[in-house]
Amino acid sequence: MASPVRIAPSILSADFSRLGAEIEAVEAAGADLIHVDVMDGHFVPNITIGPAVVKALRPHAKKPFDVHLMISPVDPYLEAFAEAGADGLTVHPESGPHVHRTLGQIRKLGKKAGVVLNPGTPIEAIDNLMELVDLILIMTVNPGFGGQSFIENQLEKIAAAKKRIVASGRSIALEVDGGITPETAKRAIAAGADTLVAGTAVFQGGASRYAANIAALRG
Ligand code: DX5
Ligand code: ZN
């Protein structure tokens, strides 16, 4: 039997004035991971949060912090996010000159290493990285904002990533991020995804809806 899908609420869609309470609420509602979107206004157009906020939020969570770094250059900040309490750090190959070195550095910091592919980045970008990653994240929107529509043609890339993971024989999570709803979740899971990031679909309707929203994504 396939293992159950993991849900990673993206706090980008939470109430930023009460982030600690929002994390506690999604954990109580069944979240498996907390997805933290870090944006610098340079690699992506939006600016979000930095290591100080991650550190302040960490005591509010029991589940792992899945930190998605959309910053460039990324290398100078790995240690700060690791020390702030990230459990996994996921990087874009475009965010530094040597992604292989960056992933090795994340492992050296004792954290789970993730690589993330933008919609325009070909699947081949992971071919020489398989032994260095614990997670592959396929973006199903262009990074920068919550609330965008799922890009259907990324389903093929999810399936191609799944094939490579199976062929590698390694235990690598396959995560998708962007435009995940109960409907698109089904297609992403069918293509091979085992971890779903969702902002809008989890946080819409307020805290009384979080458990139902998360359950709906599990299919
Ligand atoms: C986009 C972020 C996503 C975003 C997803 O750059 O990486 O994690 O929060 O938001 P939704 O689920 O609303 O598409
Ligand atoms: Zn993200």
PDB file of C-alpha atoms and ligand atoms in Angstrom:
ATOM      1  CA  MET A   1       0.000   0.000   0.000  1.00  0.00           C
ATOM      2  CA  ALA A   2       1.245   3.496  -0.801  1.00  0.00           C
ATOM      3  CA  SER A   3       2.297   5.501   2.251  1.00  0.00           C
ATOM      4  CA  PRO A   4      -0.052   8.321   3.200  1.00  0.00           C
ATOM      5  CA  VAL A   5       0.578  11.708   1.664  1.00  0.00           C
ATOM      6  CA  ARG A   6       2.113  14.360   3.919  1.00  0.00           C
ATOM      7  CA  ILE A   7       0.605  17.846   4.070  1.00  0.00           C
ATOM      8  CA  ALA A   8       2.885  20.868   4.510  1.00  0.00           C
ATOM      9  CA  PRO A   9       0.865  24.042   5.092  1.00  0.00           C
ATOM     10  CA  SER A  10       2.674  27.102   3.742  1.00  0.00           C
ATOM     11  CA  ILE A  11       2.547  29.817   6.388  1.00  0.00           C
ATOM     12  CA  LEU A  12       2.735  32.393   3.592  1.00  0.00           C
ATOM     13  CA  SER A  13      -1.083  32.263   3.617  1.00  0.00           C
ATOM     14  CA  ALA A  14      -1.393  32.431   7.420  1.00  0.00           C
ATOM     15  CA  ASP A  15      -2.215  35.539   9.461  1.00  0.00           C
ATOM     16  CA  PHE A  16       1.244  37.121   9.791  1.00  0.00           C
ATOM     17  CA  SER A  17       0.230  38.996  12.948  1.00  0.00           C
ATOM     18  CA  ARG A  18      -0.272  35.657  14.765  1.00  0.00           C
ATOM     19  CA  LEU A  19       2.084  33.208  13.110  1.00  0.00           C
ATOM     20  CA  GLY A  20       2.863  31.212  16.263  1.00  0.00           C
ATOM     21  CA  ALA A  21      -0.820  30.559  16.937  1.00  0.00           C
ATOM     22  CA  GLU A  22      -1.411  29.736  13.263  1.00  0.00           C
ATOM     23  CA  ILE A  23       1.306  27.076  13.353  1.00  0.00           C
ATOM     24  CA  GLU A  24      -0.183  25.566  16.518  1.00  0.00           C
ATOM     25  CA  ALA A  25      -3.599  25.539  14.841  1.00  0.00           C
ATOM     26  CA  VAL A  26      -2.473  23.756  11.652  1.00  0.00           C
ATOM     27  CA  GLU A  27      -0.537  21.206  13.686  1.00  0.00           C
ATOM     28  CA  ALA A  28      -3.638  20.494  15.758  1.00  0.00           C
ATOM     29  CA  ALA A  29      -5.513  20.163  12.451  1.00  0.00           C
ATOM     30  CA  GLY A  30      -3.160  17.451  11.175  1.00  0.00           C
ATOM     31  CA  ALA A  31      -0.241  19.168   9.397  1.00  0.00           C
ATOM     32  CA  ASP A  32       2.776  16.892   8.909  1.00  0.00           C
ATOM     33  CA  LEU A  33       5.361  19.593   8.170  1.00  0.00           C
ATOM     34  CA  ILE A  34       5.427  23.391   8.375  1.00  0.00           C
ATOM     35  CA  HIS A  35       6.454  24.940   5.045  1.00  0.00           C
ATOM     36  CA  VAL A  36       8.263  28.254   5.446  1.00  0.00           C
ATOM     37  CA  ASP A  37       8.668  30.371   2.305  1.00  0.00           C
ATOM     38  CA  VAL A  38      11.709  32.631   2.479  1.00  0.00           C
ATOM     39  CA  MET A  39      11.774  35.341  -0.223  1.00  0.00           C
ATOM     40  CA  ASP A  40      14.255  38.139  -0.747  1.00  0.00           C
ATOM     41  CA  GLY A  41      12.734  40.528  -3.297  1.00  0.00           C
ATOM     42  CA  HIS A  42      15.593  39.668  -5.645  1.00  0.00           C
ATOM     43  CA  PHE A  43      15.440  35.976  -6.565  1.00  0.00           C
ATOM     44  CA  VAL A  44      11.649  36.351  -6.466  1.00  0.00           C
ATOM     45  CA  PRO A  45       9.639  39.588  -6.475  1.00  0.00           C
ATOM     46  CA  ASN A  46       8.224  39.194  -2.961  1.00  0.00           C
ATOM     47  CA  ILE A  47       9.869  39.663   0.476  1.00  0.00           C
ATOM     48  CA  THR A  48       8.815  37.482   3.406  1.00  0.00           C
ATOM     49  CA  ILE A  49      10.712  36.371   6.472  1.00  0.00           C
ATOM     50  CA  GLY A  50      14.257  35.719   7.665  1.00  0.00           C
ATOM     51  CA  PRO A  51      16.070  33.579  10.239  1.00  0.00           C
ATOM     52  CA  ALA A  52      14.992  35.689  13.236  1.00  0.00           C
ATOM     53  CA  VAL A  53      11.345  34.944  12.530  1.00  0.00           C
ATOM     54  CA  VAL A  54      12.063  31.233  11.960  1.00  0.00           C
ATOM     55  CA  LYS A  55      13.812  31.155  15.338  1.00  0.00           C
ATOM     56  CA  ALA A  56      10.932  32.916  17.085  1.00  0.00           C
ATOM     57  CA  LEU A  57       8.419  30.482  15.550  1.00  0.00           C
ATOM     58  CA  ARG A  58      10.306  27.262  16.225  1.00  0.00           C
ATOM     59  CA  PRO A  59       9.081  26.798  19.835  1.00  0.00           C
ATOM     60  CA  HIS A  60       5.493  26.983  18.565  1.00  0.00           C
ATOM     61  CA  ALA A  61       5.917  23.871  16.417  1.00  0.00           C
ATOM     62  CA  LYS A  62       6.475  20.172  17.071  1.00  0.00           C
ATOM     63  CA  LYS A  63       6.552  19.163  13.413  1.00  0.00           C
ATOM     64  CA  PRO A  64       9.597  19.664  11.186  1.00  0.00           C
ATOM     65  CA  PHE A  65      10.200  23.047   9.540  1.00  0.00           C
ATOM     66  CA  ASP A  66      10.468  22.608   5.760  1.00  0.00           C
ATOM     67  CA  VAL A  67      12.241  25.810   4.736  1.00  0.00           C
ATOM     68  CA  HIS A  68      11.994  26.797   1.060  1.00  0.00           C
ATOM     69  CA  LEU A  69      14.737  29.300   0.294  1.00  0.00           C
ATOM     70  CA  MET A  70      13.921  31.656  -2.586  1.00  0.00           C
ATOM     71  CA  ILE A  71      16.946  33.866  -2.050  1.00  0.00           C
ATOM     72  CA  SER A  72      20.095  34.569  -4.009  1.00  0.00           C
ATOM     73  CA  PRO A  73      22.874  34.169  -3.157  1.00  0.00           C
ATOM     74  CA  VAL A  74      21.717  31.365  -0.856  1.00  0.00           C
ATOM     75  CA  ASP A  75      25.007  30.001   0.517  1.00  0.00           C
ATOM     76  CA  PRO A  76      25.738  32.812   2.998  1.00  0.00           C
ATOM     77  CA  TYR A  77      22.415  32.171   4.790  1.00  0.00           C
ATOM     78  CA  LEU A  78      22.367  28.377   5.155  1.00  0.00           C
ATOM     79  CA  GLU A  79      23.935  28.370   8.585  1.00  0.00           C
ATOM     80  CA  ALA A  80      21.635  31.075   9.927  1.00  0.00           C
ATOM     81  CA  PHE A  81      18.514  29.159   8.873  1.00  0.00           C
ATOM     82  CA  ALA A  82      19.949  25.899  10.207  1.00  0.00           C
ATOM     83  CA  GLU A  83      20.671  27.526  13.569  1.00  0.00           C
ATOM     84  CA  ALA A  84      17.257  29.178  13.614  1.00  0.00           C
ATOM     85  CA  GLY A  85      15.653  25.728  13.671  1.00  0.00           C
ATOM     86  CA  ALA A  86      15.049  24.621  10.079  1.00  0.00           C
ATOM     87  CA  ASP A  87      14.876  20.829   9.760  1.00  0.00           C
ATOM     88  CA  GLY A  88      15.137  20.846   5.991  1.00  0.00           C
ATOM     89  CA  LEU A  89      16.534  23.473   3.625  1.00  0.00           C
ATOM     90  CA  THR A  90      15.419  23.429  -0.002  1.00  0.00           C
ATOM     91  CA  VAL A  91      17.293  25.405  -2.640  1.00  0.00           C
ATOM     92  CA  HIS A  92      16.854  26.352  -6.291  1.00  0.00           C
ATOM     93  CA  PRO A  93      19.783  25.468  -8.596  1.00  0.00           C
ATOM     94  CA  GLU A  94      19.568  29.044  -9.936  1.00  0.00           C
ATOM     95  CA  SER A  95      20.166  30.598  -6.511  1.00  0.00           C
ATOM     96  CA  GLY A  96      23.900  30.061  -6.438  1.00  0.00           C
ATOM     97  CA  PRO A  97      26.777  29.067  -8.694  1.00  0.00           C
ATOM     98  CA  HIS A  98      27.311  25.530  -7.317  1.00  0.00           C
ATOM     99  CA  VAL A  99      24.162  23.722  -6.264  1.00  0.00           C
ATOM    100  CA  HIS A 100      26.069  20.470  -5.656  1.00  0.00           C
ATOM    101  CA  ARG A 101      28.253  22.229  -3.099  1.00  0.00           C
ATOM    102  CA  THR A 102      25.242  23.968  -1.548  1.00  0.00           C
ATOM    103  CA  LEU A 103      23.440  20.651  -1.002  1.00  0.00           C
ATOM    104  CA  GLY A 104      26.563  19.134   0.534  1.00  0.00           C
ATOM    105  CA  GLN A 105      26.790  22.117   2.848  1.00  0.00           C
ATOM    106  CA  ILE A 106      23.188  21.628   4.007  1.00  0.00           C
ATOM    107  CA  ARG A 107      23.912  17.972   4.827  1.00  0.00           C
ATOM    108  CA  LYS A 108      27.053  19.047   6.669  1.00  0.00           C
ATOM    109  CA  LEU A 109      24.902  21.318   8.808  1.00  0.00           C
ATOM    110  CA  GLY A 110      22.944  18.186   9.751  1.00  0.00           C
ATOM    111  CA  LYS A 111      19.793  19.198   7.868  1.00  0.00           C
ATOM    112  CA  LYS A 112      17.726  17.494   5.213  1.00  0.00           C
ATOM    113  CA  ALA A 113      18.744  18.783   1.798  1.00  0.00           C
ATOM    114  CA  GLY A 114      16.158  19.604  -0.842  1.00  0.00           C
ATOM    115  CA  VAL A 115      16.400  20.755  -4.437  1.00  0.00           C
ATOM    116  CA  VAL A 116      13.533  22.635  -6.080  1.00  0.00           C
ATOM    117  CA  LEU A 117      12.791  22.987  -9.784  1.00  0.00           C
ATOM    118  CA  ASN A 118      10.940  25.994 -11.165  1.00  0.00           C
ATOM    119  CA  PRO A 119       8.343  25.359 -13.866  1.00  0.00           C
ATOM    120  CA  GLY A 120      10.900  26.320 -16.533  1.00  0.00           C
ATOM    121  CA  THR A 121      13.749  24.250 -15.105  1.00  0.00           C
ATOM    122  CA  PRO A 122      14.145  20.865 -16.813  1.00  0.00           C
ATOM    123  CA  ILE A 123      14.032  17.633 -14.821  1.00  0.00           C
ATOM    124  CA  GLU A 124      17.593  16.843 -15.919  1.00  0.00           C
ATOM    125  CA  ALA A 125      18.761  19.441 -13.372  1.00  0.00           C
ATOM    126  CA  ILE A 126      18.489  16.752 -10.661  1.00  0.00           C
ATOM    127  CA  ASP A 127      20.303  14.014 -12.535  1.00  0.00           C
ATOM    128  CA  ASN A 128      23.668  14.528 -10.875  1.00  0.00           C
ATOM    129  CA  LEU A 129      22.277  15.422  -7.468  1.00  0.00           C
ATOM    130  CA  MET A 130      20.356  12.302  -6.447  1.00  0.00           C
ATOM    131  CA  GLU A 131      22.850  11.109  -3.837  1.00  0.00           C
ATOM    132  CA  LEU A 132      22.842  14.523  -2.179  1.00  0.00           C
ATOM    133  CA  VAL A 133      19.118  15.103  -1.707  1.00  0.00           C
ATOM    134  CA  ASP A 134      16.483  14.018   0.794  1.00  0.00           C
ATOM    135  CA  LEU A 135      13.715  15.875  -1.013  1.00  0.00           C
ATOM    136  CA  ILE A 136      12.878  16.978  -4.549  1.00  0.00           C
ATOM    137  CA  LEU A 137      10.356  19.798  -4.829  1.00  0.00           C
ATOM    138  CA  ILE A 138       8.558  20.435  -8.100  1.00  0.00           C
ATOM    139  CA  MET A 139       7.106  23.959  -8.370  1.00  0.00           C
ATOM    140  CA  THR A 140       3.671  23.941  -9.950  1.00  0.00           C
ATOM    141  CA  VAL A 141       3.609  27.774 -10.029  1.00  0.00           C
ATOM    142  CA  ASN A 142       6.373  30.294 -10.552  1.00  0.00           C
ATOM    143  CA  PRO A 143       7.698  31.080  -7.079  1.00  0.00           C
ATOM    144  CA  GLY A 144       6.954  34.371  -5.352  1.00  0.00           C
ATOM    145  CA  PHE A 145       3.302  34.395  -4.384  1.00  0.00           C
ATOM    146  CA  GLY A 146       0.556  32.267  -2.918  1.00  0.00           C
ATOM    147  CA  GLY A 147      -2.799  31.903  -4.620  1.00  0.00           C
ATOM    148  CA  GLN A 148      -1.622  31.221  -8.179  1.00  0.00           C
ATOM    149  CA  SER A 149      -3.011  28.550 -10.518  1.00  0.00           C
ATOM    150  CA  PHE A 150      -1.495  25.085 -10.820  1.00  0.00           C
ATOM    151  CA  ILE A 151       0.544  24.666 -14.019  1.00  0.00           C
ATOM    152  CA  GLU A 152      -0.735  21.396 -15.464  1.00  0.00           C
ATOM    153  CA  ASN A 153       2.270  20.581 -17.611  1.00  0.00           C
ATOM    154  CA  GLN A 154       4.366  20.099 -14.475  1.00  0.00           C
ATOM    155  CA  LEU A 155       2.576  16.786 -13.867  1.00  0.00           C
ATOM    156  CA  GLU A 156       4.913  15.212 -16.403  1.00  0.00           C
ATOM    157  CA  LYS A 157       7.874  16.511 -14.442  1.00  0.00           C
ATOM    158  CA  ILE A 158       6.485  15.069 -11.202  1.00  0.00           C
ATOM    159  CA  ALA A 159       6.197  11.687 -12.924  1.00  0.00           C
ATOM    160  CA  ALA A 160       9.732  12.001 -14.319  1.00  0.00           C
ATOM    161  CA  ALA A 161      11.074  12.840 -10.857  1.00  0.00           C
ATOM    162  CA  LYS A 162       9.251   9.847  -9.377  1.00  0.00           C
ATOM    163  CA  LYS A 163      10.861   7.568 -11.982  1.00  0.00           C
ATOM    164  CA  ARG A 164      14.296   8.850 -11.090  1.00  0.00           C
ATOM    165  CA  ILE A 165      13.673   8.400  -7.362  1.00  0.00           C
ATOM    166  CA  VAL A 166      12.534   4.796  -7.856  1.00  0.00           C
ATOM    167  CA  ALA A 167      15.505   4.075 -10.141  1.00  0.00           C
ATOM    168  CA  SER A 168      17.897   5.545  -7.548  1.00  0.00           C
ATOM    169  CA  GLY A 169      16.643   3.167  -4.855  1.00  0.00           C
ATOM    170  CA  ARG A 170      16.961   6.031  -2.386  1.00  0.00           C
ATOM    171  CA  SER A 171      14.459   7.324   0.097  1.00  0.00           C
ATOM    172  CA  ILE A 172      13.784  10.785  -1.350  1.00  0.00           C
ATOM    173  CA  ALA A 173      10.561  12.715  -0.707  1.00  0.00           C
ATOM    174  CA  LEU A 174       8.740  14.120  -3.748  1.00  0.00           C
ATOM    175  CA  GLU A 175       7.024  17.389  -2.884  1.00  0.00           C
ATOM    176  CA  VAL A 176       4.869  19.734  -4.976  1.00  0.00           C
ATOM    177  CA  ASP A 177       4.261  23.416  -4.291  1.00  0.00           C
ATOM    178  CA  GLY A 178       1.825  25.876  -5.845  1.00  0.00           C
ATOM    179  CA  GLY A 179      -1.863  25.905  -6.692  1.00  0.00           C
ATOM    180  CA  ILE A 180      -2.594  22.729  -4.713  1.00  0.00           C
ATOM    181  CA  THR A 181      -6.342  22.225  -4.161  1.00  0.00           C
ATOM    182  CA  PRO A 182      -8.237  18.999  -3.462  1.00  0.00           C
ATOM    183  CA  GLU A 183      -8.561  18.583  -7.256  1.00  0.00           C
ATOM    184  CA  THR A 184      -4.966  19.290  -8.269  1.00  0.00           C
ATOM    185  CA  ALA A 185      -3.732  17.294  -5.254  1.00  0.00           C
ATOM    186  CA  LYS A 186      -5.302  14.150  -6.731  1.00  0.00           C
ATOM    187  CA  ARG A 187      -3.443  14.611 -10.005  1.00  0.00           C
ATOM    188  CA  ALA A 188      -0.143  15.417  -8.275  1.00  0.00           C
ATOM    189  CA  ILE A 189      -0.462  12.310  -6.070  1.00  0.00           C
ATOM    190  CA  ALA A 190      -1.344  10.159  -9.090  1.00  0.00           C
ATOM    191  CA  ALA A 191       1.820  11.460 -10.795  1.00  0.00           C
ATOM    192  CA  GLY A 192       3.914  10.356  -7.799  1.00  0.00           C
ATOM    193  CA  ALA A 193       3.981  13.210  -5.277  1.00  0.00           C
ATOM    194  CA  ASP A 194       4.024  12.176  -1.608  1.00  0.00           C
ATOM    195  CA  THR A 195       4.251  15.600   0.055  1.00  0.00           C
ATOM    196  CA  LEU A 196       1.926  18.497  -0.758  1.00  0.00           C
ATOM    197  CA  VAL A 197       2.612  22.144   0.084  1.00  0.00           C
ATOM    198  CA  ALA A 198      -0.569  24.188   0.317  1.00  0.00           C
ATOM    199  CA  GLY A 199      -1.100  27.758   1.452  1.00  0.00           C
ATOM    200  CA  THR A 200      -4.461  29.038   0.258  1.00  0.00           C
ATOM    201  CA  ALA A 201      -6.139  25.624   0.374  1.00  0.00           C
ATOM    202  CA  VAL A 202      -5.199  25.084   4.033  1.00  0.00           C
ATOM    203  CA  PHE A 203      -5.685  28.570   5.498  1.00  0.00           C
ATOM    204  CA  GLN A 204      -8.872  29.599   3.705  1.00  0.00           C
ATOM    205  CA  GLY A 205     -11.915  29.969   5.924  1.00  0.00           C
ATOM    206  CA  GLY A 206     -10.001  30.456   9.178  1.00  0.00           C
ATOM    207  CA  ALA A 207      -8.933  28.084  11.962  1.00  0.00           C
ATOM    208  CA  SER A 208     -12.252  26.282  12.266  1.00  0.00           C
ATOM    209  CA  ARG A 209     -11.746  25.017   8.692  1.00  0.00           C
ATOM    210  CA  TYR A 210      -8.097  23.892   8.906  1.00  0.00           C
ATOM    211  CA  ALA A 211      -8.768  20.234   9.791  1.00  0.00           C
ATOM    212  CA  ALA A 212     -11.337  19.843   7.003  1.00  0.00           C
ATOM    213  CA  ASN A 213      -9.109  21.691   4.533  1.00  0.00           C
ATOM    214  CA  ILE A 214      -6.149  19.415   5.314  1.00  0.00           C
ATOM    215  CA  ALA A 215      -8.296  16.269   5.194  1.00  0.00           C
ATOM    216  CA  ALA A 216      -9.660  17.306   1.783  1.00  0.00           C
ATOM    217  CA  LEU A 217      -6.128  17.467   0.376  1.00  0.00           C
ATOM    218  CA  ARG A 218      -5.361  13.913   1.443  1.00  0.00           C
ATOM    219  CA  GLY A 219      -8.016  12.729  -1.017  1.00  0.00           C
TER     220      GLY A 219
HETATM  221  C1  DX5 B   1       5.220  30.178  -3.802  1.00  0.00           C
HETATM  222  C2  DX5 B   1       5.471  29.408  -2.539  1.00  0.00           C
HETATM  223  C3  DX5 B   1       4.367  28.527  -2.110  1.00  0.00           C
HETATM  224  C4  DX5 B   1       3.051  29.232  -1.836  1.00  0.00           C
HETATM  225  C5  DX5 B   1       1.957  28.266  -2.204  1.00  0.00           C
HETATM  226  O1  DX5 B   1       6.389  30.808  -4.153  1.00  0.00           O
HETATM  227  O2  DX5 B   1       6.628  28.593  -2.678  1.00  0.00           O
HETATM  228  O3  DX5 B   1       4.758  27.702  -1.010  1.00  0.00           O
HETATM  229  O4  DX5 B   1       2.894  29.619  -0.513  1.00  0.00           O
HETATM  230  O5  DX5 B   1       0.742  28.931  -2.092  1.00  0.00           O
HETATM  231  P1  DX5 B   1      -0.606  28.345  -2.694  1.00  0.00           P
HETATM  232  O6  DX5 B   1      -0.819  26.996  -2.045  1.00  0.00           O
HETATM  233  O7  DX5 B   1      -1.618  29.348  -2.297  1.00  0.00           O
HETATM  234  O8  DX5 B   1      -0.403  28.206  -4.167  1.00  0.00           O
HETATM  235 ZN    ZN B   2       7.157  27.157  -1.078  1.00  0.00          ZN
END
